[in-house]
Coordinates of N, CA, C and O in Angstrom, one line a residue:
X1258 N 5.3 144.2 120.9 CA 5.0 143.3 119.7 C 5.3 144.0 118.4 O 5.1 145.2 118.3
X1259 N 5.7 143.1 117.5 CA 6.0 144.0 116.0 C 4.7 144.3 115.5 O 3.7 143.6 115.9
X1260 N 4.5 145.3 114.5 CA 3.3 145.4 113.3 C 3.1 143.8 113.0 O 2.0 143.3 113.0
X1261 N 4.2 143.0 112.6 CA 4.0 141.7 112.0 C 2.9 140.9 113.0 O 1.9 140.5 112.6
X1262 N 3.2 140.9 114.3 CA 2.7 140.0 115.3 C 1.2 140.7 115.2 O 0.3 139.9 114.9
X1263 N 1.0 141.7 115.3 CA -0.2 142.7 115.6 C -1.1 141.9 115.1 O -1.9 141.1 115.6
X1264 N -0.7 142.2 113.6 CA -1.9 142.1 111.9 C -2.0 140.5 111.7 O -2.8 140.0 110.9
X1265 N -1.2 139.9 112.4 CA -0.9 138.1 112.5 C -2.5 137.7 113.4 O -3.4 137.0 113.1
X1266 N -1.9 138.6 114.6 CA -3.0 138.8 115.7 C -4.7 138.9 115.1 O -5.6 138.1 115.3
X1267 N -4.7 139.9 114.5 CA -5.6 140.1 114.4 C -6.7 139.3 113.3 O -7.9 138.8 113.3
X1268 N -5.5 139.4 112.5 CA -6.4 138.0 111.3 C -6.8 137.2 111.9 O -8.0 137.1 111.6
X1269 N -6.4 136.2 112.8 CA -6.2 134.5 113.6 C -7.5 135.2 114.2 O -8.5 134.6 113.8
X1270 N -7.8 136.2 114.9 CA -9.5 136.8 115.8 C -10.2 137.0 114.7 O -11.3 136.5 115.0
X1271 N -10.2 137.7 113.1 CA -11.2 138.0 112.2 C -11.6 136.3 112.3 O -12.6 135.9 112.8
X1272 N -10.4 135.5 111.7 CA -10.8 134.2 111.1 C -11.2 133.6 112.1 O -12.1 132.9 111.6
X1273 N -11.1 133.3 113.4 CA -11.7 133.1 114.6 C -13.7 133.1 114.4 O -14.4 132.1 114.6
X1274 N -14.0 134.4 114.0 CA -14.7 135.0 114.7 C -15.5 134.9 113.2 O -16.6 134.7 113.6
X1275 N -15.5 134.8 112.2 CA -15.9 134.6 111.1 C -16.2 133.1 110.4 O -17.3 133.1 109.8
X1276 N -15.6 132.3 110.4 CA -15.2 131.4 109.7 C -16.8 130.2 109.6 O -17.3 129.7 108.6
X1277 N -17.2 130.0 110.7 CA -18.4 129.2 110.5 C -19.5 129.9 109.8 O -20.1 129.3 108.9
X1278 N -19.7 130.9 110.0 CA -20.6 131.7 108.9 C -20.3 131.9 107.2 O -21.1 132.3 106.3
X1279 N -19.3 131.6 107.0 CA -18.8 131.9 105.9 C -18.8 130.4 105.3 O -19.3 130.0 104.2
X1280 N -18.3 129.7 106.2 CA -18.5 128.0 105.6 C -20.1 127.8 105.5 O -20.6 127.0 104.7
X1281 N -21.2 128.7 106.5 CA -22.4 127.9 105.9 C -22.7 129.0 104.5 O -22.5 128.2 103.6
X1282 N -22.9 129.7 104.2 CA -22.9 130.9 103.1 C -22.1 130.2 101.8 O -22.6 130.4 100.7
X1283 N -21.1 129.5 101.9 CA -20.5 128.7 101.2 C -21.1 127.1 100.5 O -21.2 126.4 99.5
X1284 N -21.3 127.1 101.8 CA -22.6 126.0 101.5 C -24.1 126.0 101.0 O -24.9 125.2 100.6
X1285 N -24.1 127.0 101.1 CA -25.6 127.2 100.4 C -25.4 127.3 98.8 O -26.2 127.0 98.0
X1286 N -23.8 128.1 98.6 CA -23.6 128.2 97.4 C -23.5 126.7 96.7 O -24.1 126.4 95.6
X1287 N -22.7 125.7 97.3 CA -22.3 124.7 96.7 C -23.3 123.7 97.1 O -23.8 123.1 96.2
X1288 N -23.7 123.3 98.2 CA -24.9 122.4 98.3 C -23.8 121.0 99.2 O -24.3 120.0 99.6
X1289 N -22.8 121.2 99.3 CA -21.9 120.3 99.9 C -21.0 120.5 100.8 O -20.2 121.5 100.7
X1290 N -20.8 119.6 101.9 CA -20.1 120.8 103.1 C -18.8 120.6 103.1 O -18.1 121.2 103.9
X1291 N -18.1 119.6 102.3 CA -16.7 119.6 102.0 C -16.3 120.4 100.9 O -15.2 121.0 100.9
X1292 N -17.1 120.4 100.0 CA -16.5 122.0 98.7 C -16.9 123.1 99.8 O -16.4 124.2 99.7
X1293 N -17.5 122.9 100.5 CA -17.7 124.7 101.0 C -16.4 124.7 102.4 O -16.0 125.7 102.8
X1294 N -16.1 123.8 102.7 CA -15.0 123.9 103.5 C -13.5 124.4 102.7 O -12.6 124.9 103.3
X1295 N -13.5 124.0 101.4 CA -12.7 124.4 100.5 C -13.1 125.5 100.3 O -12.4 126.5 100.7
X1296 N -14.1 125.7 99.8 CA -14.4 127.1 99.5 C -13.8 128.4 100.4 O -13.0 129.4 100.1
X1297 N -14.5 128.1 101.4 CA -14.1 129.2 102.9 C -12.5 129.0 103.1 O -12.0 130.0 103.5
X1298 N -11.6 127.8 102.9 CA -10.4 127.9 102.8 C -10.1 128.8 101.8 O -9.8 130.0 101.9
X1299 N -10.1 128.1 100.7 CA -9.6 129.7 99.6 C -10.1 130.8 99.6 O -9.4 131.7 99.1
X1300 N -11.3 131.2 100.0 CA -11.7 132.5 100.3 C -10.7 133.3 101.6 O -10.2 134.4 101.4
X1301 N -10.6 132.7 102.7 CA -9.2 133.2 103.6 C -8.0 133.3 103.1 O -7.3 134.3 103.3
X1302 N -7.6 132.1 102.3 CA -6.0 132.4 101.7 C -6.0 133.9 101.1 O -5.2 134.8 101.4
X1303 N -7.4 133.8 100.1 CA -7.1 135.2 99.6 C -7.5 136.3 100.0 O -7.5 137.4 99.5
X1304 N -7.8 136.0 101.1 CA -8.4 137.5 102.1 C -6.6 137.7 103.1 O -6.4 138.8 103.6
X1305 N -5.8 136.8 103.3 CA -4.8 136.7 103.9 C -3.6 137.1 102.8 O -2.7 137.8 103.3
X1306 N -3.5 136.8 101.7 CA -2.6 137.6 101.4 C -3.1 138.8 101.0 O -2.3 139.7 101.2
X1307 N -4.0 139.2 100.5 CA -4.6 140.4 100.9 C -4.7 141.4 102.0 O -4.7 142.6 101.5
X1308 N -4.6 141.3 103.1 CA -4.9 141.6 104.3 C -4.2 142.6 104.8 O -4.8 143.4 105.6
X1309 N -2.7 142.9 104.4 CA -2.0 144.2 104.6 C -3.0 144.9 103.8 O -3.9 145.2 104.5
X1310 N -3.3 145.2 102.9 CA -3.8 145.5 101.6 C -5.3 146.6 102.0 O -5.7 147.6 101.4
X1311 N -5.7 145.8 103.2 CA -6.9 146.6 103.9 C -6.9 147.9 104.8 O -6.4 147.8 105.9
X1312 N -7.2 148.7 104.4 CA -6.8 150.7 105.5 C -8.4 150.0 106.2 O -8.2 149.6 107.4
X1313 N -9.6 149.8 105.7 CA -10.9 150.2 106.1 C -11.4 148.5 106.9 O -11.7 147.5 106.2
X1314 N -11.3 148.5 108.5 CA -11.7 147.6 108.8 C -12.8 146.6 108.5 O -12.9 145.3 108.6
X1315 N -14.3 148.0 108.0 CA -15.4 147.7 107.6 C -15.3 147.4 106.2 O -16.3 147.8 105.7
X1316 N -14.6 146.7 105.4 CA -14.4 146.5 104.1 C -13.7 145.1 104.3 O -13.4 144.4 103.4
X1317 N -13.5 144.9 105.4 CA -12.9 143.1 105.5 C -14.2 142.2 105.4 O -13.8 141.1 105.0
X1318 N -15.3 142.1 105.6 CA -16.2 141.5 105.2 C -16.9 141.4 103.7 O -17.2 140.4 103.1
X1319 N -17.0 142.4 103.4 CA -17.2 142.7 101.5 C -15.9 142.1 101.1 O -16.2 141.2 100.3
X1320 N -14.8 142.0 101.3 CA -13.8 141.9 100.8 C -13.6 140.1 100.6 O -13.4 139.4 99.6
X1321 N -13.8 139.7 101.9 CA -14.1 138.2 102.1 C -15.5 137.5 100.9 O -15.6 136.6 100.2
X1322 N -16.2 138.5 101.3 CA -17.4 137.8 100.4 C -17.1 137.7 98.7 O -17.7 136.9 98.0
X1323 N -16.3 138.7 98.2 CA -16.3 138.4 97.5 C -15.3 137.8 96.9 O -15.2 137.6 95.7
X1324 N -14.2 137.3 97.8 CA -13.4 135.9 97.5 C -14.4 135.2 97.8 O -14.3 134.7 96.6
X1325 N -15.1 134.8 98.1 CA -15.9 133.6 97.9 C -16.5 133.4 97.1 O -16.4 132.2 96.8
X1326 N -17.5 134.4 96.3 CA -18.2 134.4 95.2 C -17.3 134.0 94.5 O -17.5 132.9 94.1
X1327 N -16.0 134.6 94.0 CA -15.3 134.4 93.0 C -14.7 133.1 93.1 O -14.9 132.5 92.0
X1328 N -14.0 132.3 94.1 CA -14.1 130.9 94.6 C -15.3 130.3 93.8 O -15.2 129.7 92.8
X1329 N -16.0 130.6 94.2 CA -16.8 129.5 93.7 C -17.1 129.4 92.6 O -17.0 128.3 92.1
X1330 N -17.6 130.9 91.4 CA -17.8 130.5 90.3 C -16.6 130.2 89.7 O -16.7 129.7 88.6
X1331 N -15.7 130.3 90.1 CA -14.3 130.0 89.7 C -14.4 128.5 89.1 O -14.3 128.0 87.9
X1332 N -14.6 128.0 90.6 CA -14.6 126.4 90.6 C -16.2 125.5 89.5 O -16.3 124.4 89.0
X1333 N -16.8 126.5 89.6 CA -17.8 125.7 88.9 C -17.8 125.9 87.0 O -18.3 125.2 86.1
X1334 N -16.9 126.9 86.9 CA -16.7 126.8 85.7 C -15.4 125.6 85.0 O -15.2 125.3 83.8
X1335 N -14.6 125.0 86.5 CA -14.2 123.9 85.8 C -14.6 122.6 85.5 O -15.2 121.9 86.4
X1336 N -14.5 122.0 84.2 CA -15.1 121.0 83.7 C -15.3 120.0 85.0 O -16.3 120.0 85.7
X1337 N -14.3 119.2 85.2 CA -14.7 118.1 86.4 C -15.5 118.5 87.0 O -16.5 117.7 87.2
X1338 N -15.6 119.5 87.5 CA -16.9 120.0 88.8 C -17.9 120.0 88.0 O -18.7 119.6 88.8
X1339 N -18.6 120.2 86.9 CA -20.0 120.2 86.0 C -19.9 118.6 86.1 O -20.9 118.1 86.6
X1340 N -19.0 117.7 85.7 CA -19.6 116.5 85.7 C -19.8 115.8 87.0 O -20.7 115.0 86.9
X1341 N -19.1 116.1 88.4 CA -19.7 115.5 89.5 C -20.9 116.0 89.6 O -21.4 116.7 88.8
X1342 N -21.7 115.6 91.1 CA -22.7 115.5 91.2 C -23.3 114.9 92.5 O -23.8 113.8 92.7
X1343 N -23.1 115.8 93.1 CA -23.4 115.9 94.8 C -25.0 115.3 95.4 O -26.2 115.7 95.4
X1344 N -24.5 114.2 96.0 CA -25.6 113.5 96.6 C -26.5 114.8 97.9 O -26.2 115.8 98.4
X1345 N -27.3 114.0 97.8 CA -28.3 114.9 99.7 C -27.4 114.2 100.6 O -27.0 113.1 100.3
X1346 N -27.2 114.7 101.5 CA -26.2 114.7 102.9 C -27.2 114.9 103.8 O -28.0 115.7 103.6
X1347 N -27.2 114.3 104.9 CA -28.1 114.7 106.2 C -27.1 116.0 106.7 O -25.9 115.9 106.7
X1348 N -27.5 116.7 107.0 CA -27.0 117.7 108.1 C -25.9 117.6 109.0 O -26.6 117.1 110.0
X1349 N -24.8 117.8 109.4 CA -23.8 117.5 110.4 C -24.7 117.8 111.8 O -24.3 116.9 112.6
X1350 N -25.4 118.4 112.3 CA -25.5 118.8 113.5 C -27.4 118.8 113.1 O -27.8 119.5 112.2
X1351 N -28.2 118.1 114.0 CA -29.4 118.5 113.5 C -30.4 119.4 114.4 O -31.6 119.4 114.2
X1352 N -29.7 120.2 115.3 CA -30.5 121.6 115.9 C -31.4 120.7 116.5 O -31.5 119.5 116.5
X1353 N -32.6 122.0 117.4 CA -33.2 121.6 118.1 C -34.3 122.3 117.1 O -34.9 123.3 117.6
X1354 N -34.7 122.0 115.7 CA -35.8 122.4 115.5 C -36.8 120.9 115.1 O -36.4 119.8 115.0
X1355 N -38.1 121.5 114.9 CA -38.7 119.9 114.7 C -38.2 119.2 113.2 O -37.5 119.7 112.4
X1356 N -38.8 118.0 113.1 CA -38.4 117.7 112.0 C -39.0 118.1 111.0 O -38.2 118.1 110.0
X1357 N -40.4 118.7 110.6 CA -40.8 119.2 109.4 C -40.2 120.6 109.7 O -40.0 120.9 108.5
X1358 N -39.7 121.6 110.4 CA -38.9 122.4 109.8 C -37.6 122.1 108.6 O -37.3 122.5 107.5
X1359 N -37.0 120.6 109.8 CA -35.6 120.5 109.0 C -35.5 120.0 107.8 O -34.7 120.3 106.9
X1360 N -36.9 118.9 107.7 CA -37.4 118.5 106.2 C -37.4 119.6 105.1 O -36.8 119.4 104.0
X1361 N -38.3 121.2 105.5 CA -38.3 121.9 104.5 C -37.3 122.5 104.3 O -37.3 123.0 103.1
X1362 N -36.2 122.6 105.0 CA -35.1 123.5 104.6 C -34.1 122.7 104.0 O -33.3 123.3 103.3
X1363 N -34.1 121.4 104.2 CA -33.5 120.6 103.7 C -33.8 120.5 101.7 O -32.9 120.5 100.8
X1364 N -35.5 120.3 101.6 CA -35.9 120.3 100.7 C -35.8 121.8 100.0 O -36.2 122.0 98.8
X1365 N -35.3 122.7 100.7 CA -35.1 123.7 99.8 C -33.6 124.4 99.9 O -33.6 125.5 99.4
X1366 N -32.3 123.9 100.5 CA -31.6 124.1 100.1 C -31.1 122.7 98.9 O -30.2 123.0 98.1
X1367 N -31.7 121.5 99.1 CA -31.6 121.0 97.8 C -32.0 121.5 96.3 O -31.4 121.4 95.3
X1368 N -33.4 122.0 96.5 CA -33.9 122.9 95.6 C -32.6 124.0 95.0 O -32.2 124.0 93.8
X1369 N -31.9 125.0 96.2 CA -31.3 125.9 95.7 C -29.8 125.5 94.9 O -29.0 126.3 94.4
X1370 N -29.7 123.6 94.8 CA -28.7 123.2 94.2 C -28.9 123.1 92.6 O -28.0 122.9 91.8
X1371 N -30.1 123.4 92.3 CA -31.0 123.2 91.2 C -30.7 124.5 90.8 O -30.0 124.2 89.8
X1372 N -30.7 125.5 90.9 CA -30.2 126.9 90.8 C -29.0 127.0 89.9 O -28.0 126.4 90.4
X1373 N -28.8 127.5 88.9 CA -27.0 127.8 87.9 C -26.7 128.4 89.1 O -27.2 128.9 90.1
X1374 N -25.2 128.3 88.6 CA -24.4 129.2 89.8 C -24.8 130.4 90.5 O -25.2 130.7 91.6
X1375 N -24.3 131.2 88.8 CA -24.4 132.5 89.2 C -25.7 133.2 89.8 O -25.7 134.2 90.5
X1376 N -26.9 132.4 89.3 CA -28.2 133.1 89.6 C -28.2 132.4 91.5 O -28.8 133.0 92.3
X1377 N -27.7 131.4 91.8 CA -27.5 131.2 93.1 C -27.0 131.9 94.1 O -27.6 132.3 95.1
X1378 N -25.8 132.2 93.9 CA -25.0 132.9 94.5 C -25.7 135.3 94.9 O -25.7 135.9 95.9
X1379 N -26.1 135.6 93.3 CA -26.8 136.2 93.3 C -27.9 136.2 95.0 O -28.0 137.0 96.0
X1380 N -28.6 134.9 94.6 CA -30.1 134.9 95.5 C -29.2 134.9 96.8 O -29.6 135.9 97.4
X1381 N -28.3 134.4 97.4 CA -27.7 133.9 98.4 C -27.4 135.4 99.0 O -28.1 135.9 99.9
X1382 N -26.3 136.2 98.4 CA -26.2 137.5 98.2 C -27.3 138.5 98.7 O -27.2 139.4 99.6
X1383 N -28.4 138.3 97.9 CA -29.3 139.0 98.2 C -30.2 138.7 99.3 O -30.7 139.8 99.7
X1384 N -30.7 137.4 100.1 CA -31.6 137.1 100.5 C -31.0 136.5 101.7 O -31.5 136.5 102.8
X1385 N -30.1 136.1 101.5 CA -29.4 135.0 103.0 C -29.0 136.1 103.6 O -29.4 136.5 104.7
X1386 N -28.1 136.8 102.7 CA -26.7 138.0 103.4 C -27.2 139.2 103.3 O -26.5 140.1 103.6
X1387 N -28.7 139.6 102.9 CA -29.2 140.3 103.2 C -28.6 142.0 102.6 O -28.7 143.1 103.1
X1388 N -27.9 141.5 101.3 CA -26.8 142.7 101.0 C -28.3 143.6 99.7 O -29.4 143.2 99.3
X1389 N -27.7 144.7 99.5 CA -29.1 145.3 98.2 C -28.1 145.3 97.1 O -26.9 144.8 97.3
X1390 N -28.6 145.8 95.9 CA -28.8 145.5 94.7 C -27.1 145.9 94.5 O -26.3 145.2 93.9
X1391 N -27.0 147.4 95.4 CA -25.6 148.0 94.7 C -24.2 146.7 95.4 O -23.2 146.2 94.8
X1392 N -24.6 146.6 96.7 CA -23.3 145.7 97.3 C -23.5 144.3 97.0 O -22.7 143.5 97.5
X1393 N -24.5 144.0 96.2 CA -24.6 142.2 95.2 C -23.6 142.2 94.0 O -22.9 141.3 93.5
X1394 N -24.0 143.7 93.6 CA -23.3 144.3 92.0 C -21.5 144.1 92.6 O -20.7 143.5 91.9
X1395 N -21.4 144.8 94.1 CA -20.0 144.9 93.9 C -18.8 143.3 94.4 O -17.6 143.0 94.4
X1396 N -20.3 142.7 94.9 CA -19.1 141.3 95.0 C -19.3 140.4 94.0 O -18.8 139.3 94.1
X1397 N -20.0 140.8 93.1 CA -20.2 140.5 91.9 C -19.3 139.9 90.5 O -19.0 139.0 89.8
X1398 N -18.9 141.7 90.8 CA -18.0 142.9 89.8 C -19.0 142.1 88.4 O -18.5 141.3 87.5
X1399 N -20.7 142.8 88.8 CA -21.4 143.0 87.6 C -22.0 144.7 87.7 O -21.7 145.6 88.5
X1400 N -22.8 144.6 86.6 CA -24.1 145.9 86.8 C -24.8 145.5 87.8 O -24.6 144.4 88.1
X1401 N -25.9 146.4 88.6 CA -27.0 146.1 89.4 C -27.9 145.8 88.2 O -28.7 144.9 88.7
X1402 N -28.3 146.0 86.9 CA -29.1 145.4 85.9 C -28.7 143.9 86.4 O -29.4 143.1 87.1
X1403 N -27.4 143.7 85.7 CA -27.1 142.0 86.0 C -28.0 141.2 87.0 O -28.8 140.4 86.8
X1404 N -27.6 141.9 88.2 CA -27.9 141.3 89.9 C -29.8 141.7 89.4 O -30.2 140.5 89.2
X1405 N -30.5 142.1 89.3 CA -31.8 142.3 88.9 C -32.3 141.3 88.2 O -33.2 140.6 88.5
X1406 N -31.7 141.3 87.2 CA -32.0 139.9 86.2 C -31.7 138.2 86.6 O -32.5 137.3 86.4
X1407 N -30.5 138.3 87.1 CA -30.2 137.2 87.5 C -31.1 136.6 89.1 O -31.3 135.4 89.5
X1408 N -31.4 137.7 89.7 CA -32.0 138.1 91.1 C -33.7 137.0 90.2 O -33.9 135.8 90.2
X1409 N -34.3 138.0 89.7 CA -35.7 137.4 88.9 C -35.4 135.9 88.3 O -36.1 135.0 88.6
X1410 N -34.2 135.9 87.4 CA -34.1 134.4 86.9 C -33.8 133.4 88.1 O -34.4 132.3 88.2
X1411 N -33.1 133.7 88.9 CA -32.8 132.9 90.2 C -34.4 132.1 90.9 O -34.6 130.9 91.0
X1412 N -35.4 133.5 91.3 CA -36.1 133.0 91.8 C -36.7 132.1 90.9 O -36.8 130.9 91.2
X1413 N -37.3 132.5 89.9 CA -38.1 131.6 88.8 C -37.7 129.9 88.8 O -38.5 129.0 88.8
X1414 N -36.4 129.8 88.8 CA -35.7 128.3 89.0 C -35.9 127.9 89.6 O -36.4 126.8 89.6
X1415 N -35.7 128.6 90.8 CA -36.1 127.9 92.8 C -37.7 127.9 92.9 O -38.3 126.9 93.4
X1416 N -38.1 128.6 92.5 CA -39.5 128.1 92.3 C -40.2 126.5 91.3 O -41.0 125.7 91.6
X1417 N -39.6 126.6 90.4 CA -39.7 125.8 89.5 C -38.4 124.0 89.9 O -38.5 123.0 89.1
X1418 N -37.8 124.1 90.7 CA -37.1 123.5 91.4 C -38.0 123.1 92.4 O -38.0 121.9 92.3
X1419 N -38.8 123.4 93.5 CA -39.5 123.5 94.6 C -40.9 122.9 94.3 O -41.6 122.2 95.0
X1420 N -40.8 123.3 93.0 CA -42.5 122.5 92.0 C -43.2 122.6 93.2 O -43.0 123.5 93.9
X1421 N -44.3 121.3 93.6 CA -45.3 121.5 94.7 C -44.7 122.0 96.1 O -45.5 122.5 96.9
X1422 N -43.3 122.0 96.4 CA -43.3 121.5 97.9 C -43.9 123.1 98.2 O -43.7 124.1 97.4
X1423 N -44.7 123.3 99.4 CA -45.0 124.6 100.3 C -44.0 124.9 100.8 O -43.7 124.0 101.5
X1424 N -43.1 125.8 100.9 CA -42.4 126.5 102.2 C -42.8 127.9 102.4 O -42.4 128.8 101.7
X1425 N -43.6 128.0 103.3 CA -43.7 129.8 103.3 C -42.9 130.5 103.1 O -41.8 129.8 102.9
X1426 N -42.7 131.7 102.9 CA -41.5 132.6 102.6 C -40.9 133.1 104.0 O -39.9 133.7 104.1
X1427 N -41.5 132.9 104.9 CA -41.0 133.2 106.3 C -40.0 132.1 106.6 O -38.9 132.4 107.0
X1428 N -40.3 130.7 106.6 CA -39.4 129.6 106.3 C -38.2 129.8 105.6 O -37.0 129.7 106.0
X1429 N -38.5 130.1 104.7 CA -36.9 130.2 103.8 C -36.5 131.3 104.2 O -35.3 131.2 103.8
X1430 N -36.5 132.6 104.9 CA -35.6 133.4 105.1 C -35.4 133.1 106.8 O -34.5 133.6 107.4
X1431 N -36.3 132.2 107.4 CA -35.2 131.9 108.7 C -33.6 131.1 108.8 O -32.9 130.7 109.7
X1432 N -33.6 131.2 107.4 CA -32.2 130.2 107.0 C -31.2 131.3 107.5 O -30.2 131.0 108.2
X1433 N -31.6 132.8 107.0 CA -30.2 133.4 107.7 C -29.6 133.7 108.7 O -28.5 134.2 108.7
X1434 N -30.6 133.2 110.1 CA -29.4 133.1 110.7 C -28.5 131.5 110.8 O -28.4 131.0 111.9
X1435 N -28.2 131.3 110.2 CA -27.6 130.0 109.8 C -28.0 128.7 110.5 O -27.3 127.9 111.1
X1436 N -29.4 128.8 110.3 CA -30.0 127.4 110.5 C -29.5 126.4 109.8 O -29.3 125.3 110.2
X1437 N -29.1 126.8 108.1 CA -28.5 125.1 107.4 C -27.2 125.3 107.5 O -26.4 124.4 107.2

């Protein structure tokens, strides 16, 4: 087999082996499962011409993530996208949990649509993907001050977004393993 076939190989198994996690992670950013299908598409284009570009196997995941972050604020900073305006969607697949789980998570990843971008993506970063202060900073490409600030303003909105509803805090972090 050539080097060409190899690295061909191996991408088609990363993207294999990746790709639904990255579309829901995408979705939490956007709140819509056709922009996050876009999303996770251009986040691979650019992880793919990229891809010779990688020595450190363990740096294909940071590297991905943050095509995506950038994907996205990308897209939210163009005009047309500020004026649409994404309805609630039932769920594609509705799991075997009961329905007042799916209610609250429902009710609070609508909440997290409520959220500005960047302080979203931030929370997502930090709390979904479970990354700290310095590896939020680097798919960022902010300060860890930023990721701190925006981390505290983030929450304050999702709270304030959430108004009465209850969700324990145990609730909202069973999202990561990609319950929505």
């Amino acid at each position: 087999m050539r080097d060409d076939d190899v690295e061909r190989q191996r991408f088609t198994e990363y993207f294999s082996a990746r790709r639904e996690a990255v579309r829901r992670t995408a979705y939490l950013m956007c709140g819509d499962w056709h922009w996050a299908d876009d999303l996770t598409q251009s986040a691979f284009i650019r992880l793919a011409d990229g891809w010779h570009r990688i020595r450190d196997a363990q740096a294909v995941d940071a590297y991905l993530r943050t095509c995506l972050v950038r994907a996205f604020l990308s897209e939210t900073r163009r005009v047309w996208r500020r004026r649409e305006r994404s309805v609630a969607e039932p769920p594609d697949v509705a799991g075997d949990d009961d329905a007042e789980a799916v209610a609250r998570r429902l009710l609070f990843a609508r909440a997290l649509t409520e959220v500005p971008p960047r302080q979203r993506v931030t929370l997502i970063c930090r709390f979904y993907q479970g990354l700290d202060v310095t590896e939020t900073a680097a798919a960022l490409g902010c300060s860890e001050g930023t990721v701190k600030s925006q981390t505290a303003r983030g929450l304050a909105a999702l709270r304030r977004a959430l108004g009465d509803a209850v969700v324990p805090p145990a609730e909202l972090v069973s999202v990561k393993g990609g319950s929505i």
